[in-house]
Structures are given as structure tokens and as C-alpha cells.
Coordinates of N, CA, C and O in Angstrom, one line a residue:
M19 N 119.7 -132.5 13.3 CA 119.1 -133.0 12.1 C 119.8 -134.4 11.8 O 120.9 -134.4 11.5
E20 N 118.9 -135.4 11.7 CA 119.5 -136.7 11.4 C 119.7 -137.0 10.0 O 120.6 -137.7 9.5
Y21 N 118.7 -136.5 9.1 CA 118.8 -136.8 7.7 C 118.9 -135.5 6.9 O 118.3 -134.5 7.3
K22 N 119.6 -135.5 5.9 CA 120.0 -134.3 5.1 C 119.0 -133.8 4.2 O 118.8 -132.6 4.0
F23 N 118.3 -134.6 3.5 CA 117.4 -134.2 2.3 C 115.9 -134.3 2.6 O 115.5 -135.4 3.0
D24 N 115.2 -133.3 2.4 CA 113.8 -133.3 2.4 C 113.3 -133.6 1.0 O 113.6 -132.9 0.1
T25 N 112.7 -134.8 0.8 CA 112.4 -135.3 -0.5 C 110.9 -135.4 -0.6 O 110.2 -135.9 0.2
Q26 N 110.4 -134.7 -1.7 CA 108.9 -134.7 -2.0 C 108.7 -135.0 -3.4 O 109.5 -134.6 -4.3
L27 N 107.6 -135.8 -3.7 CA 107.3 -136.1 -5.1 C 105.8 -136.5 -5.1 O 105.2 -136.9 -4.1
L28 N 105.3 -136.4 -6.4 CA 104.0 -137.0 -6.7 C 104.2 -138.2 -7.6 O 105.1 -138.2 -8.4
I29 N 103.3 -139.2 -7.4 CA 103.4 -140.4 -8.3 C 102.0 -140.5 -8.9 O 101.0 -140.5 -8.2
E30 N 101.9 -140.6 -10.2 CA 100.7 -140.9 -10.9 C 100.8 -142.4 -11.4 O 101.7 -142.7 -12.1
G31 N 99.8 -143.2 -11.0 CA 99.8 -144.6 -11.4 C 98.5 -145.2 -11.2 O 97.4 -144.5 -11.2
K32 N 98.5 -146.5 -11.1 CA 97.2 -147.3 -10.9 C 97.3 -148.2 -9.7 O 98.3 -148.7 -9.4
N33 N 96.2 -148.3 -9.0 CA 96.1 -149.1 -7.8 C 97.2 -148.8 -6.8 O 97.7 -149.7 -6.1
L34 N 97.5 -147.5 -6.6 CA 98.5 -147.1 -5.6 C 97.9 -147.3 -4.2 O 96.7 -147.1 -4.0
S35 N 98.7 -147.7 -3.2 CA 98.2 -147.9 -1.9 C 99.1 -147.2 -0.9 O 100.3 -147.4 -0.8
E36 N 98.5 -146.3 -0.1 CA 99.2 -145.6 1.0 C 99.9 -146.5 1.9 O 101.1 -146.3 2.2
E37 N 99.2 -147.6 2.3 CA 99.8 -148.5 3.3 C 101.0 -149.3 2.7 O 102.0 -149.5 3.3
E38 N 100.9 -149.7 1.4 CA 102.0 -150.5 0.8 C 103.2 -149.6 0.6 O 104.3 -150.0 0.8
I39 N 103.0 -148.4 0.1 CA 104.1 -147.4 -0.1 C 104.8 -147.1 1.2 O 106.0 -147.1 1.3
Y40 N 104.0 -146.8 2.2 CA 104.5 -146.5 3.5 C 105.4 -147.7 4.1 O 106.5 -147.5 4.5
A41 N 104.8 -148.9 4.0 CA 105.5 -150.0 4.5 C 106.8 -150.3 3.7 O 107.9 -150.5 4.3
Y42 N 106.8 -150.1 2.4 CA 108.0 -150.3 1.6 C 109.1 -149.4 2.0 O 110.3 -149.7 2.2
I43 N 108.8 -148.1 2.1 CA 109.8 -147.1 2.4 C 110.3 -147.3 3.8 O 111.5 -147.2 4.0
T44 N 109.5 -147.5 4.8 CA 110.0 -147.6 6.1 C 110.8 -148.9 6.3 O 111.8 -148.9 7.1
Q45 N 110.6 -149.9 5.5 CA 111.4 -151.2 5.6 C 112.6 -151.2 4.8 O 113.6 -151.9 5.0
N46 N 112.7 -150.3 3.7 CA 113.8 -150.4 2.8 C 114.7 -149.1 2.6 O 115.8 -149.2 2.0
I47 N 114.2 -148.0 3.2 CA 115.0 -146.8 3.0 C 115.1 -146.1 4.3 O 114.0 -145.8 5.0
Q48 N 116.3 -145.7 4.8 CA 116.4 -145.1 6.0 C 116.0 -143.6 5.9 O 116.3 -142.9 5.0
G49 N 115.3 -143.1 7.0 CA 114.9 -141.8 7.0 C 113.8 -141.6 8.1 O 113.6 -142.5 8.9
D50 N 113.2 -140.4 8.1 CA 112.1 -140.1 9.1 C 111.2 -139.1 8.5 O 111.3 -138.7 7.4
C51 N 110.2 -138.8 9.3 CA 109.1 -137.8 8.9 C 108.4 -138.2 7.6 O 108.1 -137.4 6.7
L52 N 108.1 -139.5 7.4 CA 107.5 -140.0 6.2 C 106.0 -139.7 6.3 O 105.3 -139.8 7.2
L53 N 105.5 -139.1 5.1 CA 104.1 -138.8 4.9 C 103.8 -139.4 3.5 O 104.4 -139.1 2.5
V54 N 102.7 -140.2 3.5 CA 102.2 -140.8 2.2 C 100.7 -140.6 2.2 O 100.0 -141.1 3.0
V55 N 100.3 -139.7 1.2 CA 98.8 -139.4 1.2 C 98.4 -139.4 -0.3 O 99.2 -139.0 -1.2
G56 N 97.2 -139.8 -0.5 CA 96.6 -139.8 -1.9 C 95.5 -140.8 -2.1 O 94.9 -141.2 -1.1
D57 N 95.4 -141.2 -3.3 CA 94.4 -142.2 -3.7 C 95.0 -143.2 -4.6 O 96.2 -143.2 -4.8
E58 N 94.2 -144.0 -5.3 CA 94.7 -145.1 -6.1 C 95.4 -144.6 -7.4 O 96.2 -145.3 -8.0
E59 N 95.2 -143.3 -7.7 CA 95.8 -142.8 -9.0 C 96.9 -141.8 -8.8 O 97.8 -141.6 -9.6
V60 N 96.9 -141.0 -7.7 CA 97.9 -140.0 -7.4 C 98.3 -140.1 -5.9 O 97.4 -140.1 -5.0
M61 N 99.6 -140.2 -5.6 CA 100.1 -140.3 -4.3 C 101.2 -139.2 -4.1 O 102.0 -139.0 -5.0
K62 N 101.2 -138.6 -2.9 CA 102.3 -137.7 -2.5 C 103.1 -138.3 -1.5 O 102.6 -138.9 -0.5
I63 N 104.4 -138.2 -1.7 CA 105.4 -138.7 -0.7 C 106.2 -137.5 -0.2 O 106.7 -136.7 -1.0
H64 N 106.4 -137.5 1.1 CA 107.3 -136.5 1.8 C 108.1 -137.3 2.7 O 107.6 -138.1 3.6
F65 N 109.5 -137.2 2.6 CA 110.4 -138.1 3.4 C 111.7 -137.4 3.6 O 112.3 -136.8 2.7
H66 N 112.3 -137.4 4.8 CA 113.6 -137.0 5.1 C 114.6 -138.2 5.1 O 114.3 -139.1 5.8
T67 N 115.6 -138.1 4.2 CA 116.5 -139.2 4.0 C 117.9 -138.7 3.6 O 118.0 -137.5 3.1
D68 N 118.9 -139.5 3.7 CA 120.2 -139.2 3.1 C 120.3 -139.8 1.7 O 121.3 -139.6 1.0
T69 N 119.3 -140.6 1.2 CA 119.3 -141.2 -0.1 C 118.1 -141.0 -0.9 O 117.3 -141.9 -1.1
P70 N 117.9 -139.7 -1.3 CA 116.6 -139.4 -2.0 C 116.5 -140.1 -3.3 O 115.4 -140.4 -3.8
W71 N 117.6 -140.5 -3.9 CA 117.5 -141.3 -5.2 C 116.8 -142.6 -5.0 O 116.1 -143.1 -6.0
K72 N 116.9 -143.2 -3.8 CA 116.2 -144.5 -3.6 C 114.6 -144.2 -3.6 O 113.9 -145.1 -4.1
V73 N 114.2 -143.1 -3.0 CA 112.8 -142.8 -3.0 C 112.3 -142.5 -4.4 O 111.2 -143.0 -4.8
L74 N 113.1 -141.8 -5.2 CA 112.7 -141.5 -6.6 C 112.7 -142.8 -7.4 O 111.7 -143.0 -8.2
E75 N 113.6 -143.7 -7.2 CA 113.7 -144.9 -8.0 C 112.4 -145.8 -7.6 O 111.8 -146.4 -8.5
Y76 N 112.1 -145.9 -6.3 CA 110.9 -146.6 -5.9 C 109.7 -146.0 -6.5 O 108.8 -146.7 -7.1
G77 N 109.5 -144.7 -6.4 CA 108.4 -144.0 -6.9 C 108.2 -144.2 -8.4 O 107.1 -144.5 -8.9
A78 N 109.3 -144.2 -9.2 CA 109.3 -144.4 -10.6 C 108.8 -145.9 -11.0 O 108.3 -146.1 -12.0
S79 N 109.1 -146.8 -10.0 CA 108.7 -148.2 -10.3 C 107.2 -148.3 -10.1 O 106.6 -149.3 -10.6
L80 N 106.5 -147.4 -9.5 CA 105.1 -147.4 -9.3 C 104.2 -146.7 -10.4 O 103.0 -146.9 -10.5
G81 N 104.9 -145.7 -11.1 CA 104.2 -144.9 -12.1 C 105.1 -143.8 -12.5 O 106.3 -143.8 -12.3
E82 N 104.4 -142.7 -13.0 CA 105.1 -141.5 -13.4 C 105.3 -140.6 -12.2 O 104.4 -140.3 -11.5
I83 N 106.6 -140.2 -12.0 CA 106.9 -139.2 -10.9 C 107.0 -137.8 -11.5 O 107.4 -137.6 -12.6
Y84 N 106.5 -136.8 -10.7 CA 106.6 -135.4 -11.1 C 106.5 -134.6 -9.9 O 106.3 -135.0 -8.8
D85 N 106.7 -133.3 -10.1 CA 106.8 -132.3 -9.0 C 107.8 -132.7 -7.9 O 107.5 -132.7 -6.7
V86 N 108.9 -133.1 -8.4 CA 110.0 -133.6 -7.5 C 110.7 -132.4 -6.9 O 111.1 -131.5 -7.5
I87 N 110.8 -132.4 -5.5 CA 111.5 -131.4 -4.8 C 112.5 -132.1 -3.8 O 112.1 -133.0 -3.1
I88 N 113.8 -131.8 -3.9 CA 114.8 -132.3 -3.0 C 115.5 -131.1 -2.4 O 116.2 -130.4 -3.2
E89 N 115.4 -130.9 -1.1 CA 116.0 -129.7 -0.5 C 117.0 -130.2 0.5 O 116.8 -131.1 1.3
N90 N 118.2 -129.5 0.5 CA 119.2 -129.9 1.4 C 119.0 -129.1 2.7 O 119.2 -127.9 2.8
M91 N 118.5 -129.8 3.7 CA 118.1 -129.1 5.0 C 119.3 -128.6 5.8 O 119.2 -127.6 6.5
E92 N 120.5 -129.2 5.6 CA 121.7 -128.7 6.3 C 122.0 -127.3 5.8 O 122.4 -126.4 6.5
R93 N 122.0 -127.1 4.4 CA 122.2 -125.8 3.9 C 121.2 -124.8 4.3 O 121.5 -123.6 4.6
Q94 N 119.9 -125.2 4.4 CA 118.9 -124.3 4.9 C 119.1 -123.8 6.3 O 118.9 -122.6 6.6
T95 N 119.6 -124.7 7.2 CA 119.8 -124.3 8.6 C 120.9 -123.3 8.7 O 121.0 -122.6 9.7
K96 N 121.8 -123.3 7.7 CA 122.9 -122.3 7.6 C 122.5 -121.0 6.9 O 123.4 -120.2 6.7
G97 N 121.3 -120.9 6.5 CA 120.8 -119.7 5.8 C 121.2 -119.7 4.4 O 121.0 -118.7 3.7
L98 N 121.6 -120.8 3.8 CA 121.9 -120.9 2.4 C 120.7 -121.5 1.6 O 119.8 -122.1 2.2
K99 N 120.7 -121.3 0.3 CA 119.7 -121.9 -0.5 C 119.8 -123.4 -0.5 O 120.9 -124.0 -0.5
G100 N 118.7 -124.1 -0.3 CA 118.6 -125.5 -0.1 C 118.6 -126.3 -1.4 O 118.8 -127.4 -1.5

């Protein structure tokens, strides 16, 4: 496992763009398994990274973030709560 945290969140905003969000994250935040889906008003992000706070900070700059989930995948692979 290359990255420690499975980071998921929803963003509610205006004029959101899957392509722009995807490009920003891939160019500015290290990680993998990026998924960005939604429409102009609500977008879901799923990303594996060691710096989930950067994803949250970026998401908050686009609108209101909610349903935030950050799971420690290293702990999960050891059978511990993530």
C-alpha cells in the first residue's frame, strides 16, 4: 500500500467541474485511486493519499464539504479499526 488514508467527501457548490477538480488534485496532491464524480452542484471525491487535509482544504475552497470519511488503510490491513 503506497498511500495511508482513504479520503472521501462530498462538495456542494456552484459550477463544479469533474475535469478541473481531477486535474487540480492530480497536479497538486500526491496519491492514487482518484475518483471525481458528480455535477455542477454536488461532487464526490475519493482519493488515497498521505495528506488528506490537503484534499479537504481544496474541497472547502470550492464549496461546502460534508460526509467526510478518512480511513487509515494501514490499520485496516492489520484488522484494526480504520
